[in-house]
mmCIF file of C-alpha atoms in Angstrom:
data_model
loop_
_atom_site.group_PDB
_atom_site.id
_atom_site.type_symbol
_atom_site.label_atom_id
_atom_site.label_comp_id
_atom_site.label_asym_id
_atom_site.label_seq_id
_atom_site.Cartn_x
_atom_site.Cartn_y
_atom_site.Cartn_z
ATOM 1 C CA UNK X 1 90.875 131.733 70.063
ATOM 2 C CA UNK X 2 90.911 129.156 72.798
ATOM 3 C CA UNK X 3 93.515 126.396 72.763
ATOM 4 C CA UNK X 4 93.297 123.547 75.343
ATOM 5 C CA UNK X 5 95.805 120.953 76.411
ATOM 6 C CA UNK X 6 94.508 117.819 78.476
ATOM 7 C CA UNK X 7 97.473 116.600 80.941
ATOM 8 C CA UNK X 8 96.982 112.952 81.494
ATOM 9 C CA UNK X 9 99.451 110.628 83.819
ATOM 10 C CA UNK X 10 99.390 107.079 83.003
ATOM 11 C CA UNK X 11 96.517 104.757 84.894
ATOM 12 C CA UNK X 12 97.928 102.443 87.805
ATOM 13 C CA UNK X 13 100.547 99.954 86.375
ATOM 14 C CA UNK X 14 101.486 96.481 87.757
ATOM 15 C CA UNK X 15 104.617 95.717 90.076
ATOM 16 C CA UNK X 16 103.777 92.004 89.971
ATOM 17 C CA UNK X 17 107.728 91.607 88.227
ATOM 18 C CA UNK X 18 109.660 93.732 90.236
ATOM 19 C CA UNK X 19 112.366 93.268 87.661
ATOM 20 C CA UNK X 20 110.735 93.946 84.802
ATOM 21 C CA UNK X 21 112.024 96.818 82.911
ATOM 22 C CA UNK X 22 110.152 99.822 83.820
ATOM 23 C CA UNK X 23 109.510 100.917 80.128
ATOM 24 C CA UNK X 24 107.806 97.784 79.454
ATOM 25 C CA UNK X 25 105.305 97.494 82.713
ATOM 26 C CA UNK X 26 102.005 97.210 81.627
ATOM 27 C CA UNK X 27 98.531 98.512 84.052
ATOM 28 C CA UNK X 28 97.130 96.597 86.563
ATOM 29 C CA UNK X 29 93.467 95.574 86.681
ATOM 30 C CA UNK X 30 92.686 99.326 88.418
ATOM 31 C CA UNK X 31 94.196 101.162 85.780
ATOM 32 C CA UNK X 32 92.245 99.267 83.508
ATOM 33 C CA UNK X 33 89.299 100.434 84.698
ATOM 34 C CA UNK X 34 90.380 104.005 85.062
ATOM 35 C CA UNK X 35 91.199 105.044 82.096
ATOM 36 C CA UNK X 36 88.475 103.673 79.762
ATOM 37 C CA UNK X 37 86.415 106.082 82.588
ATOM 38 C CA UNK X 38 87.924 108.882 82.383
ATOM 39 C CA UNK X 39 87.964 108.949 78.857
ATOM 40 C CA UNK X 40 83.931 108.589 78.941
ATOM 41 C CA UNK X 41 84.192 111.394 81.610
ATOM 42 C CA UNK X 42 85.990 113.608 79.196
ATOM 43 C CA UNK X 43 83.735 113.285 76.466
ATOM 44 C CA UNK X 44 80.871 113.841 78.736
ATOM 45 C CA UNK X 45 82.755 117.219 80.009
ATOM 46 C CA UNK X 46 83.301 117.956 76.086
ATOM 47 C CA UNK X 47 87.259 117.698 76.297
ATOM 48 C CA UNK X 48 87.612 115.502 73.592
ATOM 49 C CA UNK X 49 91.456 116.517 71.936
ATOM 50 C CA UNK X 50 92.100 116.727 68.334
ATOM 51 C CA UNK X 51 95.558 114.856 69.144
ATOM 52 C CA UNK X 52 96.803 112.468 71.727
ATOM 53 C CA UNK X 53 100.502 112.760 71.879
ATOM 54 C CA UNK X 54 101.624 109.445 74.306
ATOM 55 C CA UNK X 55 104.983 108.306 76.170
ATOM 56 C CA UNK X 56 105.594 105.323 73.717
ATOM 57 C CA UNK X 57 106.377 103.125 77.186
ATOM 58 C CA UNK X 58 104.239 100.186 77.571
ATOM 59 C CA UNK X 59 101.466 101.721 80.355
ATOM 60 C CA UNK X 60 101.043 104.920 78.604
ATOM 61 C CA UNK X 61 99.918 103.247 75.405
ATOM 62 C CA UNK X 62 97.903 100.788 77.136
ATOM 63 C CA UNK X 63 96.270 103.800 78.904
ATOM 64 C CA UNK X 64 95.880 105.338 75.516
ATOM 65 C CA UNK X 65 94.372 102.264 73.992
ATOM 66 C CA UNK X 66 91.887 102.264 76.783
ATOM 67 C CA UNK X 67 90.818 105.854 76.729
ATOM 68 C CA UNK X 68 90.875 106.551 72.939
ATOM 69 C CA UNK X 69 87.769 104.773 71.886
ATOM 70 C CA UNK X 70 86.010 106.796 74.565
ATOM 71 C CA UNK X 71 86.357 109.856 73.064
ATOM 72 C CA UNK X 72 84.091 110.885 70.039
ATOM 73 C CA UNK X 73 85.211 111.963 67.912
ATOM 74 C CA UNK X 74 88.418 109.409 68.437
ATOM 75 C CA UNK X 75 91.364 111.761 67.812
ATOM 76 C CA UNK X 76 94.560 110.593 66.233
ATOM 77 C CA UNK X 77 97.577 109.328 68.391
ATOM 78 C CA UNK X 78 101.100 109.589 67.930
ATOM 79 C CA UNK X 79 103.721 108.243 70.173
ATOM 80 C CA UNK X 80 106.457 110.359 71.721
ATOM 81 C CA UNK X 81 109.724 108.667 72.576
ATOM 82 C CA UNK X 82 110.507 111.563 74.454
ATOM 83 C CA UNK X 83 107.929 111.758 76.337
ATOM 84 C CA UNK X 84 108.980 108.582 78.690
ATOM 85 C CA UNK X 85 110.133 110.207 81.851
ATOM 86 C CA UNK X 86 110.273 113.928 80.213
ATOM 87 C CA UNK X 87 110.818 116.772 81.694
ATOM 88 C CA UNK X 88 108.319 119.850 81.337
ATOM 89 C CA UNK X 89 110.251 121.852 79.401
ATOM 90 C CA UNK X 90 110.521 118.683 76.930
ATOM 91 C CA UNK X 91 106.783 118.476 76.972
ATOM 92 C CA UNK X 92 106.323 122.160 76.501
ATOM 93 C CA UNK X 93 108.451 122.144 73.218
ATOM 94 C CA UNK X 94 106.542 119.346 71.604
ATOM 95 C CA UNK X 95 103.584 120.968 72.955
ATOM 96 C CA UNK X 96 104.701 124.291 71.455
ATOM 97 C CA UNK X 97 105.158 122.538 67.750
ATOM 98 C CA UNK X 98 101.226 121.202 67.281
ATOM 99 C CA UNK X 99 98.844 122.617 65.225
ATOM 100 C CA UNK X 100 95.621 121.739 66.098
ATOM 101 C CA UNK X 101 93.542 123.268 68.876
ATOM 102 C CA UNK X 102 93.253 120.876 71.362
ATOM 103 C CA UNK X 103 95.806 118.539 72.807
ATOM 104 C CA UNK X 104 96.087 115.784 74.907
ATOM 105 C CA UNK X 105 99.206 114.561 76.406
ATOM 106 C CA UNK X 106 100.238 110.878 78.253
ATOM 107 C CA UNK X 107 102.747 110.578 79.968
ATOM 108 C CA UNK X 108 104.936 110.421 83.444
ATOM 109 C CA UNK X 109 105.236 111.479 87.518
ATOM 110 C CA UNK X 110 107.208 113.527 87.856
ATOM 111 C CA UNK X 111 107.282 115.511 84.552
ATOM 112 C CA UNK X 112 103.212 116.001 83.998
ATOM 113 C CA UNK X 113 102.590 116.779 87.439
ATOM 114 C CA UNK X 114 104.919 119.499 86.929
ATOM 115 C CA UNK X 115 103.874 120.628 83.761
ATOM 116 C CA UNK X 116 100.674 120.915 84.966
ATOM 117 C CA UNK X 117 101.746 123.133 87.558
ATOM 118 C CA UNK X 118 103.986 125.425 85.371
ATOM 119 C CA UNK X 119 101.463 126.211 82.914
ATOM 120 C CA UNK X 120 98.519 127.258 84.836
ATOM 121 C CA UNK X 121 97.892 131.055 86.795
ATOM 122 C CA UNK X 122 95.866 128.762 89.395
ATOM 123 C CA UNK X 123 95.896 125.478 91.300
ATOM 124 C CA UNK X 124 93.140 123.961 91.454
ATOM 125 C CA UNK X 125 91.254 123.735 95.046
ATOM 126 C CA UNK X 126 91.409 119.554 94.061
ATOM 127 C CA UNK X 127 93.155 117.892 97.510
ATOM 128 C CA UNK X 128 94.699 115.374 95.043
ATOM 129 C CA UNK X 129 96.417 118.115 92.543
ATOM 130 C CA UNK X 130 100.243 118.370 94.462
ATOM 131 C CA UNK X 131 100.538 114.220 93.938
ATOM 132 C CA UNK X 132 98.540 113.886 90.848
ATOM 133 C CA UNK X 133 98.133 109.790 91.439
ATOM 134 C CA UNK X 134 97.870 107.990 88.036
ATOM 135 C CA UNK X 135 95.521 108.643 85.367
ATOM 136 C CA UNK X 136 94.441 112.101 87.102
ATOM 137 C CA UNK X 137 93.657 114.392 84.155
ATOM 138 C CA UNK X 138 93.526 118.103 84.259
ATOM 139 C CA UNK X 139 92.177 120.761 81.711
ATOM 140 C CA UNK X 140 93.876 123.600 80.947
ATOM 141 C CA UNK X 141 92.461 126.170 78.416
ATOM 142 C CA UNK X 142 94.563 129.242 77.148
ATOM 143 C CA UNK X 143 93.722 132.495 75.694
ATOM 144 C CA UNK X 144 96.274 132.069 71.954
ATOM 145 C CA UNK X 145 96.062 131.395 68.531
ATOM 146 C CA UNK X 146 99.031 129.159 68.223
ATOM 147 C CA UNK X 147 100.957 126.749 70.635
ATOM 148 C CA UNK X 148 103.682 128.755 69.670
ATOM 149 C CA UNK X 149 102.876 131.123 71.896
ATOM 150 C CA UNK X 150 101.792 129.139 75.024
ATOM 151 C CA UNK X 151 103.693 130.732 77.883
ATOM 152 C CA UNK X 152 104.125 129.020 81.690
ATOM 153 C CA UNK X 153 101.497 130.306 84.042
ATOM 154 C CA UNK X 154 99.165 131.130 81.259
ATOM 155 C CA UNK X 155 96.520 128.869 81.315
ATOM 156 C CA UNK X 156 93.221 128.466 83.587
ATOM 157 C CA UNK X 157 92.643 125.243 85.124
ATOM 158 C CA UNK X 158 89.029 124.111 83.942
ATOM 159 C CA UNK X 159 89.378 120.462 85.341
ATOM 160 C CA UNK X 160 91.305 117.992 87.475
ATOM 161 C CA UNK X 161 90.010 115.227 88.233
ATOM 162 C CA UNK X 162 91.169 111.914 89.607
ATOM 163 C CA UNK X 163 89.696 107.946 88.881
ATOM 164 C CA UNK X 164 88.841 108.114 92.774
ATOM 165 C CA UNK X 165 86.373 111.183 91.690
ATOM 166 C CA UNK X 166 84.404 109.353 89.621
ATOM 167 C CA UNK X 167 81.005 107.284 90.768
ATOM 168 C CA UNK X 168 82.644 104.299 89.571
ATOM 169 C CA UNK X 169 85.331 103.877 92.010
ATOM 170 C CA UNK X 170 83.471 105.699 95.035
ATOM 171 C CA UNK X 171 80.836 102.705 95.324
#
């Protein structure tokens, strides 16, 4: 059996309040193009997750509000408080505890970039992979029954892709 996870960092948030408490910034008028397209990019691709488990700060639910109805069919959400700022081993226990087959995760720099990283046997030849700017999204597809079993280095990298690798923003 197959089992993919979809790694997605949060699409580009405002600093117009410098002040503002980071858990509450919301996305700026770039990230709120991004992610509605790479949620139609994903669907297109045929990654469309059974699950979307999000960050429950403000920009990773707006990112999830904008990519959801992109995906058919729309797959349930459920917000993670510890997924604000987690670290990969934090994401790789929740990860480890789902049941369905394909999962899609929101959340922060530096902890998805790493994750991302830690689970697969390959980086991808992607230029943009090491920084993995907001709302990049990459594929990973592993070889188990159960996330029980998902192991670090494990997985094979089927996608990355950035915003700036879509038509859209290349015009």
């Amino acid at each position: 059996m197959t089992l993919t996870l979809i790694l997605i960092r949060h699409a580009k948030s405002s600093w117009d309040d410098p002040f503002m408490d980071d858990h509450a910034r919301v996305l700026n008028d770039r990230g709120r193009a991004a992610a509605p397209a790479i949620g139609a990019w994903l669907t297109a691709q045929g990654h469309v997750p059974d699950v979307v488990l999000c960050s429950d700060a403000a920009r990773t639910q707006e990112t999830a509000a904008l990519i959801r109805p992109h995906l058919t069919p729309t797959p349930a959400l459920q917000l993670v408080p510890a997924l604000y700022h987690a670290s990969p081993d934090t994401m790789l226990d929740l990860l480890r505890k789902q049941t369905v087959r394909s999962v899609a995760m929101i959340g922060h720099n530096p902890g998805i970039a790493m994750l991302a990283e830690g689970m697969i046997k390959q980086r991808p030849a992607h230029p943009r992979f090491g920084d993995y700017p907001t709302c990049a999204t990459c594929v990973i597809t592993f070889d188990i029954a159960v996330w029980g079993n998902a192991t670090r280095h494990s997985g094979n990298c089927t996608a990355f892709i950035t915003p700036g690798d879509l038509p859209i923003f290349r015009a």
